[in-house]
Tab-separated table of C-alpha atoms in Angstrom:
chain	number	residue	atom	x	y	z
A	208	ASP	CA	-9.773	32.332	16.685
A	209	ALA	CA	-7.798	32.966	19.909
A	210	LYS	CA	-8.544	30.726	22.858
A	211	THR	CA	-9.912	32.153	26.108
A	212	THR	CA	-9.496	31.118	29.718
A	213	GLN	CA	-12.171	31.864	32.309
A	214	PRO	CA	-12.620	30.684	35.948
A	215	PRO	CA	-15.167	27.890	36.129
A	216	SER	CA	-17.289	29.665	38.752
A	217	MET	CA	-17.684	32.803	40.847
A	218	ASP	CA	-19.977	34.031	43.554
A	219	CYS	CA	-21.256	37.605	43.980
A	220	ALA	CA	-23.452	39.243	46.605
A	221	GLU	CA	-26.672	40.805	45.344
A	222	GLY	CA	-26.250	44.532	44.755
A	223	ARG	CA	-22.481	44.352	44.493
A	224	ALA	CA	-20.473	44.623	41.299
A	225	ALA	CA	-19.632	41.321	39.610
A	226	ASN	CA	-16.211	41.285	37.906
A	227	LEU	CA	-15.681	38.409	35.521
A	228	PRO	CA	-12.148	37.950	34.183
A	229	CYS	CA	-11.053	36.470	30.860
A	230	ASN	CA	-7.569	35.773	29.590
A	231	HIS	CA	-6.914	35.809	25.842
A	232	SER	CA	-3.129	36.035	25.695
A	233	THR	CA	-2.971	34.908	22.029
A	234	ILE	CA	-5.437	37.465	20.735
A	235	SER	CA	-4.428	39.087	17.468
A	236	GLY	CA	-4.845	42.696	16.437
A	237	ASN	CA	-8.025	42.184	14.448
A	238	GLU	CA	-9.908	40.072	16.916
A	239	TYR	CA	-12.721	41.449	19.042
A	240	VAL	CA	-13.736	40.362	22.544
A	241	TYR	CA	-17.376	39.348	22.839
A	242	TRP	CA	-19.406	38.457	25.959
A	243	TYR	CA	-22.535	36.380	26.010
A	244	ARG	CA	-24.478	34.865	28.841
A	245	GLN	CA	-26.791	31.916	29.162
A	246	ILE	CA	-29.461	31.842	31.828
A	247	HIS	CA	-30.538	28.325	32.750
A	248	SER	CA	-31.822	26.361	29.748
A	249	GLN	CA	-32.328	29.490	27.611
A	250	GLY	CA	-30.522	30.506	24.471
A	251	PRO	CA	-27.389	32.643	24.925
A	252	GLN	CA	-27.844	36.397	25.150
A	253	TYR	CA	-25.393	38.994	23.768
A	254	ILE	CA	-24.037	41.387	26.406
A	255	ILE	CA	-21.248	43.494	24.909
A	256	HIS	CA	-18.172	43.504	22.678
A	257	GLY	CA	-15.062	45.590	22.164
A	258	LEU	CA	-11.737	45.831	20.366
A	259	LYS	CA	-9.364	47.822	22.499
A	260	ASN	CA	-11.307	50.645	24.087
A	261	ASN	CA	-13.396	50.124	27.151
A	262	GLU	CA	-17.096	49.816	26.361
A	263	THR	CA	-20.296	50.396	28.317
A	264	ASN	CA	-23.920	49.714	27.575
A	265	GLU	CA	-27.102	49.336	29.579
A	266	MET	CA	-26.178	45.834	30.747
A	267	ALA	CA	-22.465	45.938	31.520
A	268	SER	CA	-19.003	47.421	31.097
A	269	LEU	CA	-16.105	45.821	29.357
A	270	ILE	CA	-12.571	46.663	30.404
A	271	ILE	CA	-9.774	45.502	28.028
A	272	THR	CA	-6.152	45.754	29.171
A	273	GLU	CA	-3.797	47.898	27.142
A	274	ASP	CA	-1.947	44.826	25.769
A	275	ARG	CA	-5.364	43.241	25.053
A	276	LYS	CA	-4.323	39.971	26.606
A	277	SER	CA	-7.116	40.020	29.179
A	278	SER	CA	-10.467	41.671	29.774
A	279	THR	CA	-13.055	42.010	32.583
A	280	LEU	CA	-16.820	42.113	32.222
A	281	ILE	CA	-18.410	44.200	34.946
A	282	LEU	CA	-22.012	43.946	36.016
A	283	PRO	CA	-22.281	47.046	38.192
A	284	HIS	CA	-25.134	46.001	40.510
A	285	ALA	CA	-25.686	42.314	40.222
A	286	THR	CA	-29.186	40.885	40.821
A	287	LEU	CA	-30.391	37.342	41.354
A	288	ARG	CA	-31.499	37.369	37.691
A	289	ASP	CA	-27.874	37.795	36.644
A	290	THR	CA	-27.137	34.243	37.803
A	291	ALA	CA	-25.967	32.563	34.562
A	292	VAL	CA	-23.054	31.126	32.604
A	293	TYR	CA	-20.969	33.892	31.096
A	294	TYR	CA	-18.958	33.246	27.969
A	295	CYS	CA	-15.951	35.266	26.801
A	296	ILE	CA	-15.260	34.808	23.069
A	297	VAL	CA	-12.649	36.367	20.789
A	298	ARG	CA	-12.989	36.422	17.096
A	299	VAL	CA	-12.416	38.284	13.902
A	300	VAL	CA	-15.521	40.410	13.304
A	301	TRP	CA	-15.357	40.365	9.528
A	302	GLU	CA	-14.727	36.688	9.223
A	303	TYR	CA	-17.089	35.048	6.787
A	304	GLY	CA	-20.175	33.935	8.605
A	305	ASN	CA	-19.479	35.616	11.934
A	306	LYS	CA	-18.923	32.296	13.671
A	307	LEU	CA	-18.664	32.158	17.472
A	308	VAL	CA	-16.741	29.499	19.369
A	309	PHE	CA	-18.038	28.989	22.857
A	310	GLY	CA	-15.896	27.608	25.688
A	311	ALA	CA	-17.136	26.321	29.027
A	312	GLY	CA	-17.656	29.831	30.466
A	313	THR	CA	-17.947	31.036	34.054
A	314	ILE	CA	-20.874	30.123	36.209
A	315	LEU	CA	-21.821	33.291	38.124
A	316	ARG	CA	-23.973	32.759	41.198
A	317	VAL	CA	-25.511	35.906	42.623
A	318	LYS	CA	-26.543	35.389	46.241
A	319	SER	CA	-28.868	37.384	48.505
B	43	ASN	CA	-41.227	40.797	16.477
B	44	ALA	CA	-40.972	37.207	17.643
B	45	GLY	CA	-37.204	37.142	17.072
B	46	VAL	CA	-35.848	33.638	16.499
B	47	THR	CA	-38.357	30.801	16.837
B	48	GLN	CA	-37.665	27.066	16.917
B	49	THR	CA	-39.889	24.079	16.545
B	50	PRO	CA	-40.387	21.669	18.118
B	51	LYS	CA	-39.420	22.564	21.729
B	52	PHE	CA	-38.973	18.847	22.718
B	53	GLN	CA	-38.551	15.686	20.723
B	54	VAL	CA	-37.826	12.054	21.481
B	55	LEU	CA	-36.566	9.835	18.648
B	56	LYS	CA	-35.561	6.223	18.353
B	57	THR	CA	-32.153	5.392	16.931
B	58	GLY	CA	-32.299	5.465	13.147
B	59	GLN	CA	-35.323	7.744	12.839
B	60	SER	CA	-35.080	11.024	10.963
B	61	MET	CA	-36.427	14.455	11.697
B	62	THR	CA	-36.051	18.088	10.825
B	63	LEU	CA	-35.650	20.902	13.299
B	64	GLN	CA	-37.127	24.155	12.093
B	65	CYS	CA	-35.848	27.693	12.703
B	66	ALA	CA	-37.209	31.020	11.531
B	67	GLN	CA	-36.299	34.625	12.225
B	68	ASP	CA	-38.359	37.743	11.482
B	69	MET	CA	-35.557	40.330	11.865
B	70	ASN	CA	-34.463	40.285	8.207
B	71	HIS	CA	-31.065	38.921	9.207
B	72	ASN	CA	-28.605	37.633	6.616
B	73	SER	CA	-26.777	34.978	8.565
B	74	MET	CA	-28.176	32.015	10.468
B	75	TYR	CA	-26.550	29.265	12.577
B	76	TRP	CA	-27.196	25.907	14.221
B	77	TYR	CA	-25.452	25.003	17.475
B	78	ARG	CA	-25.664	22.040	19.812
B	79	GLN	CA	-25.099	22.058	23.498
B	80	ASP	CA	-24.355	18.908	25.460
B	81	PRO	CA	-24.842	18.869	29.247
B	82	GLY	CA	-22.319	21.028	31.102
B	83	MET	CA	-20.618	22.178	27.937
B	84	GLY	CA	-20.513	25.255	25.764
B	85	LEU	CA	-22.203	25.542	22.405
B	86	ARG	CA	-20.615	23.949	19.312
B	87	LEU	CA	-21.387	25.210	15.827
B	88	ILE	CA	-22.914	22.561	13.525
B	89	TYR	CA	-23.607	24.495	10.319
B	90	TYR	CA	-24.107	28.099	9.340
B	91	SER	CA	-25.518	30.086	6.455
B	92	ALA	CA	-23.801	33.424	5.865
B	93	SER	CA	-26.459	34.472	3.415
B	94	GLU	CA	-29.507	33.146	1.595
B	95	GLY	CA	-28.428	30.386	-0.737
B	96	THR	CA	-25.157	29.509	1.018
B	97	THR	CA	-24.364	27.011	3.764
B	98	ASP	CA	-21.087	25.922	5.367
B	99	LYS	CA	-19.888	23.356	7.828
B	100	GLY	CA	-19.072	24.375	11.367
B	101	GLU	CA	-17.176	22.473	14.089
B	102	VAL	CA	-19.373	19.328	14.304
B	103	PRO	CA	-21.319	18.784	11.039
B	104	ASN	CA	-21.193	14.963	10.823
B	105	GLY	CA	-24.657	13.351	10.877
B	106	TYR	CA	-26.487	16.575	9.976
B	107	ASN	CA	-27.710	18.387	6.890
B	108	VAL	CA	-29.112	21.906	6.541
B	109	SER	CA	-31.296	23.863	4.170
B	110	ARG	CA	-31.523	27.626	3.928
B	111	LEU	CA	-35.061	27.663	2.526
B	112	ASN	CA	-35.251	31.431	2.207
B	113	LYS	CA	-33.954	34.447	4.126
B	114	ARG	CA	-36.169	33.692	7.091
B	115	GLU	CA	-35.816	29.935	7.504
B	116	PHE	CA	-32.914	27.602	8.196
B	117	SER	CA	-33.646	23.909	8.939
B	118	LEU	CA	-31.448	21.205	10.426
B	119	ARG	CA	-32.024	17.589	9.417
B	120	LEU	CA	-30.934	14.426	11.156
B	121	GLU	CA	-31.198	11.627	8.555
B	122	SER	CA	-30.530	8.708	10.915
B	123	ALA	CA	-30.553	9.762	14.527
B	124	ALA	CA	-27.993	8.330	16.991
B	125	PRO	CA	-27.859	8.557	20.780
B	126	SER	CA	-24.758	10.726	20.481
B	127	GLN	CA	-27.017	13.369	18.963
B	128	THR	CA	-28.967	13.759	22.189
B	129	SER	CA	-28.527	17.433	22.942
B	130	VAL	CA	-30.095	20.847	23.037
B	131	TYR	CA	-30.116	22.534	19.657
B	132	PHE	CA	-30.013	26.315	19.301
B	133	CYS	CA	-30.631	28.320	16.184
B	134	ALA	CA	-29.273	31.880	15.944
B	135	SER	CA	-29.206	34.723	13.443
B	136	THR	CA	-27.299	37.929	12.893
B	137	ARG	CA	-27.709	40.892	10.546
B	138	GLY	CA	-24.087	41.079	9.608
B	139	ASN	CA	-20.552	40.428	10.693
B	140	TYR	CA	-20.415	43.311	13.166
B	141	ASN	CA	-23.618	42.450	14.949
B	142	GLU	CA	-24.567	40.307	17.853
B	143	GLN	CA	-26.204	36.953	17.354
B	144	PHE	CA	-29.750	36.423	18.524
B	145	PHE	CA	-30.639	32.944	19.765
B	146	GLY	CA	-33.812	30.937	19.776
B	147	PRO	CA	-35.173	29.124	22.826
B	148	GLY	CA	-33.745	25.763	21.789
B	149	THR	CA	-34.981	22.248	20.913
B	150	ARG	CA	-34.375	19.528	23.414
B	151	LEU	CA	-33.751	16.307	21.524
B	152	THR	CA	-33.399	12.849	23.058
B	153	VAL	CA	-32.401	9.841	20.950
B	154	LEU	CA	-33.072	6.459	22.577
């Protein structure tokens, strides 16, 4: 699986959009980009995933660059409850067992 | 639905003791996983089971054994606990390769 690079931490004002970047310059054509988050001491929570098109769901939007070497997770109106560690993961979806490899992630602090 | 449940929530062991961490899911998922998370780090895959009756090693399998008892249950056993196994253990499940993983609340294990 391709490696990812994320900033160790970011701050965001409550009510503003939080834009979390992820670099995956070695991503291959059959690898998807997944985002999970982990709120303090809880199990990780799935947010969104995509291959090459931008994706949106009720939680967030995922913007993937045309060359697929980087992506941005957007939380459109961040709240204090969005304070968490956000993990960007790239992997082959049909790989046997659907294994995920977690890096250190980005600590997002939403401040009032 | 309860989702993914784990027992116990907390456990303290002495070096050399054995114990089994239990995990169950009620979502009829095919694949199940065990991860560990050390302080300040991302999750690392210990073992996974792509389907009932199969298990495979992940990134850090040494010192652990697993049993996929049936489709619902996937247990993790420490035969002779060591202080290096002090960690938070998360179980997860997923329906198939294209689907997100659902995580349990975790078991906090301390080995003295």
